[in-house]
Coordinates of N, CA and C in Angstrom, one line a residue:
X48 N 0.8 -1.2 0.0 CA 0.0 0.0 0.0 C 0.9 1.2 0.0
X49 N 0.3 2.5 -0.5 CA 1.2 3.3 -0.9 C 0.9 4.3 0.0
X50 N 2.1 4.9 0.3 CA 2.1 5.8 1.8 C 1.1 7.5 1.3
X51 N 0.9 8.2 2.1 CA -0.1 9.0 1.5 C 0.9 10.1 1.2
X52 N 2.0 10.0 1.6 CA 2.8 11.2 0.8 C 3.4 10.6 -0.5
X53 N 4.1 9.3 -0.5 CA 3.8 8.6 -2.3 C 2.8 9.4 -3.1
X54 N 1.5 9.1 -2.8 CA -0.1 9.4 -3.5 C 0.5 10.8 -3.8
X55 N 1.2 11.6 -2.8 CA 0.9 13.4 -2.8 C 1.6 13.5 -4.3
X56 N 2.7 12.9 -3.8 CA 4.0 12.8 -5.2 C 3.9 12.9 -6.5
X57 N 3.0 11.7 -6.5 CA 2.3 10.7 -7.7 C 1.4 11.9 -8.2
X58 N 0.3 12.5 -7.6 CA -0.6 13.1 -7.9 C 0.2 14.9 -8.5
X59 N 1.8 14.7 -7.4 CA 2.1 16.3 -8.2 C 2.3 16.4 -9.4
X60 N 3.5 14.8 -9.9 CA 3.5 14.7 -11.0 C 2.6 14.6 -12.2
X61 N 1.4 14.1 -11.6 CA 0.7 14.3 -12.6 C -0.1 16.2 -12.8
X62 N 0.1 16.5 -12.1 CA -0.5 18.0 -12.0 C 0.7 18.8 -12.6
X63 N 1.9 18.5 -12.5 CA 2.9 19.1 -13.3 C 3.1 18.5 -14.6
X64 N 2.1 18.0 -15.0 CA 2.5 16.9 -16.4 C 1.0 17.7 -17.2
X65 N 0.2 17.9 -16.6 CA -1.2 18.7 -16.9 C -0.6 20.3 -16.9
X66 N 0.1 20.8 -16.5 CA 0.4 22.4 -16.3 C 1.6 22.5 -17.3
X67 N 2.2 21.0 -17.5 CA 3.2 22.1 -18.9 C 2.3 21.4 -20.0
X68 N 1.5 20.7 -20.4 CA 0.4 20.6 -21.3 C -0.6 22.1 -21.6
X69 N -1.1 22.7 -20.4 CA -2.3 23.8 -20.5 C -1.9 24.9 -19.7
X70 N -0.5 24.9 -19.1 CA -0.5 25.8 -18.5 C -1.8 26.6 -17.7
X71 N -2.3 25.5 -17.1 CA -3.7 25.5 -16.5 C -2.9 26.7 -15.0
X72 N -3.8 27.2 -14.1 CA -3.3 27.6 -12.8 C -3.3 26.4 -11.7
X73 N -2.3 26.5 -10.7 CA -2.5 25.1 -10.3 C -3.8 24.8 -9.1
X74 N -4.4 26.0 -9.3 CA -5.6 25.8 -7.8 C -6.8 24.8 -9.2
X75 N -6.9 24.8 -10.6 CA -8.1 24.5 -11.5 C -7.0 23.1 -11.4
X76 N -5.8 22.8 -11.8 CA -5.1 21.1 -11.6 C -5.7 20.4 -10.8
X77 N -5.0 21.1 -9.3 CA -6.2 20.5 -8.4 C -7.5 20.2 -8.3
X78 N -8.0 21.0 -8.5 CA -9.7 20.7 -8.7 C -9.8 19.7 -9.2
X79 N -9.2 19.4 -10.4 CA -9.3 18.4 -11.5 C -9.0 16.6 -11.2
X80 N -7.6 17.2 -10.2 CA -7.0 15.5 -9.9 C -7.8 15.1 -8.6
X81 N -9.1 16.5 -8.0 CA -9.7 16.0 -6.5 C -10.5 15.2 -7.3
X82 N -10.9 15.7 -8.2 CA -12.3 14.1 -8.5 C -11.8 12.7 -8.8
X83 N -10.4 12.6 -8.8 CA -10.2 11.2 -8.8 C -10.4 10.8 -6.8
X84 N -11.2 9.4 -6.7 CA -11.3 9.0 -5.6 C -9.6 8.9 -4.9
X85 N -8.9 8.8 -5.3 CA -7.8 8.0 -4.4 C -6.5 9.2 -3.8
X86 N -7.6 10.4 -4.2 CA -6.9 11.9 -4.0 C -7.2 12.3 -2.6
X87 N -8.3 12.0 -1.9 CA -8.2 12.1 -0.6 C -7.3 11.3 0.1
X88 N -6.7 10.4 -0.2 CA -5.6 9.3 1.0 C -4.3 10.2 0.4
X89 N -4.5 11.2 -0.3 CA -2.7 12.0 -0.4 C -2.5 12.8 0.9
X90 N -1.6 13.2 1.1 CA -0.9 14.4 2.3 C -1.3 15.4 1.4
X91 N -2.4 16.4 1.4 CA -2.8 17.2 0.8 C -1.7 18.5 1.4
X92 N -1.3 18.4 2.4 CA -0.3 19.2 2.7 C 0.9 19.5 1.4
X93 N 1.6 18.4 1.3 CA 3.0 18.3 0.7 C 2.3 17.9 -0.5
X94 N 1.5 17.9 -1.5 CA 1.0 17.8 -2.4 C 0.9 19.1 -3.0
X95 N 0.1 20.1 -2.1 CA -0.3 21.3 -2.4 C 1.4 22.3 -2.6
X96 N 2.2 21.7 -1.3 CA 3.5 22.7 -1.2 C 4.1 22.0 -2.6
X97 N 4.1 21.2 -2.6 CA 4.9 20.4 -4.1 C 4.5 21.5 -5.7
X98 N 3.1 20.9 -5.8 CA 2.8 21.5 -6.7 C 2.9 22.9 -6.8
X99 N 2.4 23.3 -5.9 CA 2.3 24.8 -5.9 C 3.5 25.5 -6.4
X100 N 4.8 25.0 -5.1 CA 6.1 25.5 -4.9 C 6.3 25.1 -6.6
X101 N 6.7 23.8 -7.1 CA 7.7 23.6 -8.1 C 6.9 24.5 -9.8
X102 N 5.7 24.7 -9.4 CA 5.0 25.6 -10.8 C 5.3 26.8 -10.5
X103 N 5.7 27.5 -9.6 CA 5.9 29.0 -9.0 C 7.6 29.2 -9.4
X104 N 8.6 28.1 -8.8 CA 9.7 27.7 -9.4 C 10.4 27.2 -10.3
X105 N 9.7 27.3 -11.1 CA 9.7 26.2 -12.2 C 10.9 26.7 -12.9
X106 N 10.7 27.8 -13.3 CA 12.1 28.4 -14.1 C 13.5 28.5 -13.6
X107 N 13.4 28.8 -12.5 CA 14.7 28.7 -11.3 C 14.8 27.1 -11.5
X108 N 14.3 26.4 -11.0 CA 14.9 24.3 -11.2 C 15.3 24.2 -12.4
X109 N 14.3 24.5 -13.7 CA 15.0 24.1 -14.7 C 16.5 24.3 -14.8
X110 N 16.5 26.0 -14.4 CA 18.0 26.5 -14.7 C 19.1 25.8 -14.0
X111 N 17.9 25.6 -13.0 CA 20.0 24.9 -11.8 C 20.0 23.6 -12.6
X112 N 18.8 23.0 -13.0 CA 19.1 21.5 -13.3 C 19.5 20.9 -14.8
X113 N 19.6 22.1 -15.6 CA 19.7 22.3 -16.7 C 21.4 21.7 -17.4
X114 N 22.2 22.2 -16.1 CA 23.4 21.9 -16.5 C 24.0 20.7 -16.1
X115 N 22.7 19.4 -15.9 CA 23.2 18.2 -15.3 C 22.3 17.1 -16.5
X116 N 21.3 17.7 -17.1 CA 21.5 16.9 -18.2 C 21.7 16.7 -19.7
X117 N 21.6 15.5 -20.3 CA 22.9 15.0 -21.1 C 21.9 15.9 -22.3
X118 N 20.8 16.2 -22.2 CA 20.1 17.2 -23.6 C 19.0 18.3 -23.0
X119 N 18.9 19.2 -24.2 CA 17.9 20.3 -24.0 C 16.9 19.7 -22.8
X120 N 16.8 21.0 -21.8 CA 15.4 20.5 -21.3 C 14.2 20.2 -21.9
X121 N 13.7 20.9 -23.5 CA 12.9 20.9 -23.8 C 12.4 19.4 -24.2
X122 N 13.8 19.1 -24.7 CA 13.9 17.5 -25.4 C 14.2 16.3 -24.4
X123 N 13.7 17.0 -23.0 CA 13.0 15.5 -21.6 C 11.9 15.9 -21.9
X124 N 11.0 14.4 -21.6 CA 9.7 14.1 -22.1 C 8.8 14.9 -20.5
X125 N 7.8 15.4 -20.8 CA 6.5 15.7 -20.0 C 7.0 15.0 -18.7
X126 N 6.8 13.9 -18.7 CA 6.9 13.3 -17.1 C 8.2 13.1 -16.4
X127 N 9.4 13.3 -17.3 CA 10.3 12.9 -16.4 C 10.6 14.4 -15.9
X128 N 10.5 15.7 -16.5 CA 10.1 17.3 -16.2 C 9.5 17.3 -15.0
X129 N 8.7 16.3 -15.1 CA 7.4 16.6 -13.7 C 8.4 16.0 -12.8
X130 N 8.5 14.7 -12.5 CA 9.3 14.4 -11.8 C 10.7 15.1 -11.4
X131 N 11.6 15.6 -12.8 CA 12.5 16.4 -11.9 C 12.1 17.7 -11.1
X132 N 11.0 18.3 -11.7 CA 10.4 19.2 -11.0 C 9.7 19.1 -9.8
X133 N 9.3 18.4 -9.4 CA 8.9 17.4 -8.0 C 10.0 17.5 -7.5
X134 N 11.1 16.2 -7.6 CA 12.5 16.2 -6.8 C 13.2 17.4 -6.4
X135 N 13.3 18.3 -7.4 CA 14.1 19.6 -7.3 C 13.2 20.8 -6.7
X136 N 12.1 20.8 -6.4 CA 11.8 21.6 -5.6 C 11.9 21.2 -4.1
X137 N 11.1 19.4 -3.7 CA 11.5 19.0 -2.2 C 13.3 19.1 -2.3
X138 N 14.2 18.8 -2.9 CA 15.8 18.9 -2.8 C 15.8 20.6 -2.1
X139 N 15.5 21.7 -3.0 CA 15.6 22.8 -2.4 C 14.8 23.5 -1.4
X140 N 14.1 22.6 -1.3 CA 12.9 24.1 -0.2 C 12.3 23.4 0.3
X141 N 12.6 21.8 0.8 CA 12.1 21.0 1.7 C 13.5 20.0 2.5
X142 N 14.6 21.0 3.0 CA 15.6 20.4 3.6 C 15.0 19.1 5.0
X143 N 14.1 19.7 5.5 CA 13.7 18.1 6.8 C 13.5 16.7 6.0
X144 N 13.0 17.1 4.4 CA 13.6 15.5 3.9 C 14.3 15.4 3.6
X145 N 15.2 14.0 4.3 CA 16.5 13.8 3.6 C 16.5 13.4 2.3
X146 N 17.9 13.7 1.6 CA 17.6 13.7 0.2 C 17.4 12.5 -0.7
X147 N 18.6 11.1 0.0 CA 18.2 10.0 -0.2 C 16.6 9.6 -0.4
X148 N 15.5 9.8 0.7 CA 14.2 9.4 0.2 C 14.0 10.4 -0.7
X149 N 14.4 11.7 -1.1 CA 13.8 12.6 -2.4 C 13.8 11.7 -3.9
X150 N 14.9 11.3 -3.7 CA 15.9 10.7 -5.0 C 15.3 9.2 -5.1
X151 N 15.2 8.9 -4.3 CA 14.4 7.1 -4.2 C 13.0 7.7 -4.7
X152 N 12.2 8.3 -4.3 CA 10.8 8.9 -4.3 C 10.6 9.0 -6.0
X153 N 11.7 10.1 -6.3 CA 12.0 10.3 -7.8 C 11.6 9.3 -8.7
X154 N 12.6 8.2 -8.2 CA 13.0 6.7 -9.3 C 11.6 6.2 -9.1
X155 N 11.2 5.9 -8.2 CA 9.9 5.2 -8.4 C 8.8 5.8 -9.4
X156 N 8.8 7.2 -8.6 CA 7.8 8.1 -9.6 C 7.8 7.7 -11.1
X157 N 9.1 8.0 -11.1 CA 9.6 7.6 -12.7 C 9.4 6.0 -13.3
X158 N 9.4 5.2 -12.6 CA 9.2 4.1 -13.2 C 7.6 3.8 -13.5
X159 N 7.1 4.4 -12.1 CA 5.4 4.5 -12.4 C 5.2 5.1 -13.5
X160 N 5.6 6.2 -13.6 CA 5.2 7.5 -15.0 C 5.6 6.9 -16.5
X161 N 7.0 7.0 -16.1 CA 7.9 7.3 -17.2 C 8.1 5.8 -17.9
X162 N 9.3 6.1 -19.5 CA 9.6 5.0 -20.0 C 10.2 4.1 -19.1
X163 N 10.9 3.2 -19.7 CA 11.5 2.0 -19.3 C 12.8 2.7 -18.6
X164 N 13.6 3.4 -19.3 CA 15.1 3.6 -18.8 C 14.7 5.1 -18.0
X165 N 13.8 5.7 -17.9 CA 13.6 6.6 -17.2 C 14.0 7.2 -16.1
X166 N 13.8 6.2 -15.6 CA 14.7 6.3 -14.0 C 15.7 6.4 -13.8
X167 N 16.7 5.3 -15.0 CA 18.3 5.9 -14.4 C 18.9 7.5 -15.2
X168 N 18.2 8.0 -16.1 CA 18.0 9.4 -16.1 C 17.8 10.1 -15.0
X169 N 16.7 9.9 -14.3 CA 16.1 10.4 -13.6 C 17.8 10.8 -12.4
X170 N 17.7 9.6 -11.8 CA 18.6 9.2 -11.3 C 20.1 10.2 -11.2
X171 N 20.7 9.6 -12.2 CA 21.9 10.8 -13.1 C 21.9 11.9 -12.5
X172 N 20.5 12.8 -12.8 CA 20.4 14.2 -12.7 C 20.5 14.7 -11.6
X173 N 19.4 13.5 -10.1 CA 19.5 14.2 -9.1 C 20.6 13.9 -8.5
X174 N 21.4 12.9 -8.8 CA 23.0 12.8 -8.1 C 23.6 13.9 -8.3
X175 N 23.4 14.5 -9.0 CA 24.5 15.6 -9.2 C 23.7 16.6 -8.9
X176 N 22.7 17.2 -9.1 CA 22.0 18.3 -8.8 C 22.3 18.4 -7.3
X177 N 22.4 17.1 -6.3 CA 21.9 17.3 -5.0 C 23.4 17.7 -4.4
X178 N 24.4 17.5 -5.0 CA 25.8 17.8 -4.7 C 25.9 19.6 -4.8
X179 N 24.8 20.1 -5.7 CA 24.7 21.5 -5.6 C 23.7 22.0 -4.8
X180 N 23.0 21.0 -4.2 CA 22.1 22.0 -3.5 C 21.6 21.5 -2.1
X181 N 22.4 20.2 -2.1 CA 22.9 19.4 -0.6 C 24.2 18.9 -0.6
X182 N 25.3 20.1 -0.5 CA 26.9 19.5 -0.2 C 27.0 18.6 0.6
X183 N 26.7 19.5 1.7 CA 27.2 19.1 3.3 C 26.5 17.9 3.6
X184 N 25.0 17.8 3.2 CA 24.3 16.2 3.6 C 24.9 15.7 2.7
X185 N 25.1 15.4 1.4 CA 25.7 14.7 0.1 C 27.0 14.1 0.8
X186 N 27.7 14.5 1.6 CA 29.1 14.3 1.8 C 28.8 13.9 3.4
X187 N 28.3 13.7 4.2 CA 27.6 13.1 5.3 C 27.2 11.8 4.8
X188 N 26.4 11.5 4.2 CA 25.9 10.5 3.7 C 26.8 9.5 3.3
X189 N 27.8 10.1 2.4 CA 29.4 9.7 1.4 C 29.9 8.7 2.6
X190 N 30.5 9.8 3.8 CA 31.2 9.5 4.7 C 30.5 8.1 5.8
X191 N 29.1 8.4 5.5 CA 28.7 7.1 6.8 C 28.5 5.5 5.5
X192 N 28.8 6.1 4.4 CA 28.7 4.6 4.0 C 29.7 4.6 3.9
X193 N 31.0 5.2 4.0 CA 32.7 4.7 3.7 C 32.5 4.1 5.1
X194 N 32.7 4.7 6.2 CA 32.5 4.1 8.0 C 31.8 2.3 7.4
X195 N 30.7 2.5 7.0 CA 30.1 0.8 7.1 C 31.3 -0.3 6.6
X196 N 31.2 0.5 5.5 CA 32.4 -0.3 4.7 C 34.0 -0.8 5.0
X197 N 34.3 0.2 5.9 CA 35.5 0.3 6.6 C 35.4 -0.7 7.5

């Protein structure tokens, strides 16, 4: 069963996949994705900050994340957009999640959404994005899995 912040995720992506389609406002998205039944069991909280934040920021993420993949933004498909747009907004403006579950959260998204190889795109991008916009945890993280290993 899928946790109700999953659902929130699931459901931004799709409201970010409907807003670069119609450039709808995102209070009429919502409206749209409440009539699906399975939209009440989301964290309507972090659904709303998700969507909201990453369509308000939308042009700032593209830009930071622009320089971590391998082609035009224009030329990532709709959903894996949403998705990085999801991840890169909780990466920047939602530090109490660690970034590991951002980035796991991502891949799944992407596998639910997206093509087949999607994911390790997906993937790719936030590795490196999160080096710019979580050093210090990026390198915390680094260090407690060299310790296991050691």
């Amino acid at each position: 069963m899928k946790s109700a912040r999953r659902k929130a995720r699931e459901f931004a992506v799709q409201g970010l996949y409907q807003w670069q389609l119609t450039q709808d406002p995102p209070t009429l998205i919502e409206k749209n994705l409440a009539e699906n039944q399975a939209f009440e069991k989301c964290d309507l909280t972090l659904f709303r900050a998700v969507l909201f934040g990453a369509i308000s920021h939308a042009d700032t993420l593209r830009s930071a994340m622009s320089p971590y993949l391998e082609r035009d933004w224009d030329d990532v498909s709709p959903v894996e957009r949403g998705v990085l747009l999801v991840a890169g907004f909780e990466l920047v403006h939602m530090p109490e999640t660690p970034f590991p579950v951002i980035i796991n959260e991502a891949i799944e998204l992407s596998k639910t959404f997206g093509g087949n190889e999607g994911h390790k795109f997906i993937n790719g991008v936030l590795d490196k994005f999160v080096e710019q916009v979580r050093a210090a945890e990026a390198q915390n993280v680094r260090n407690q899995r060299g310790q296991r290993r050691g």
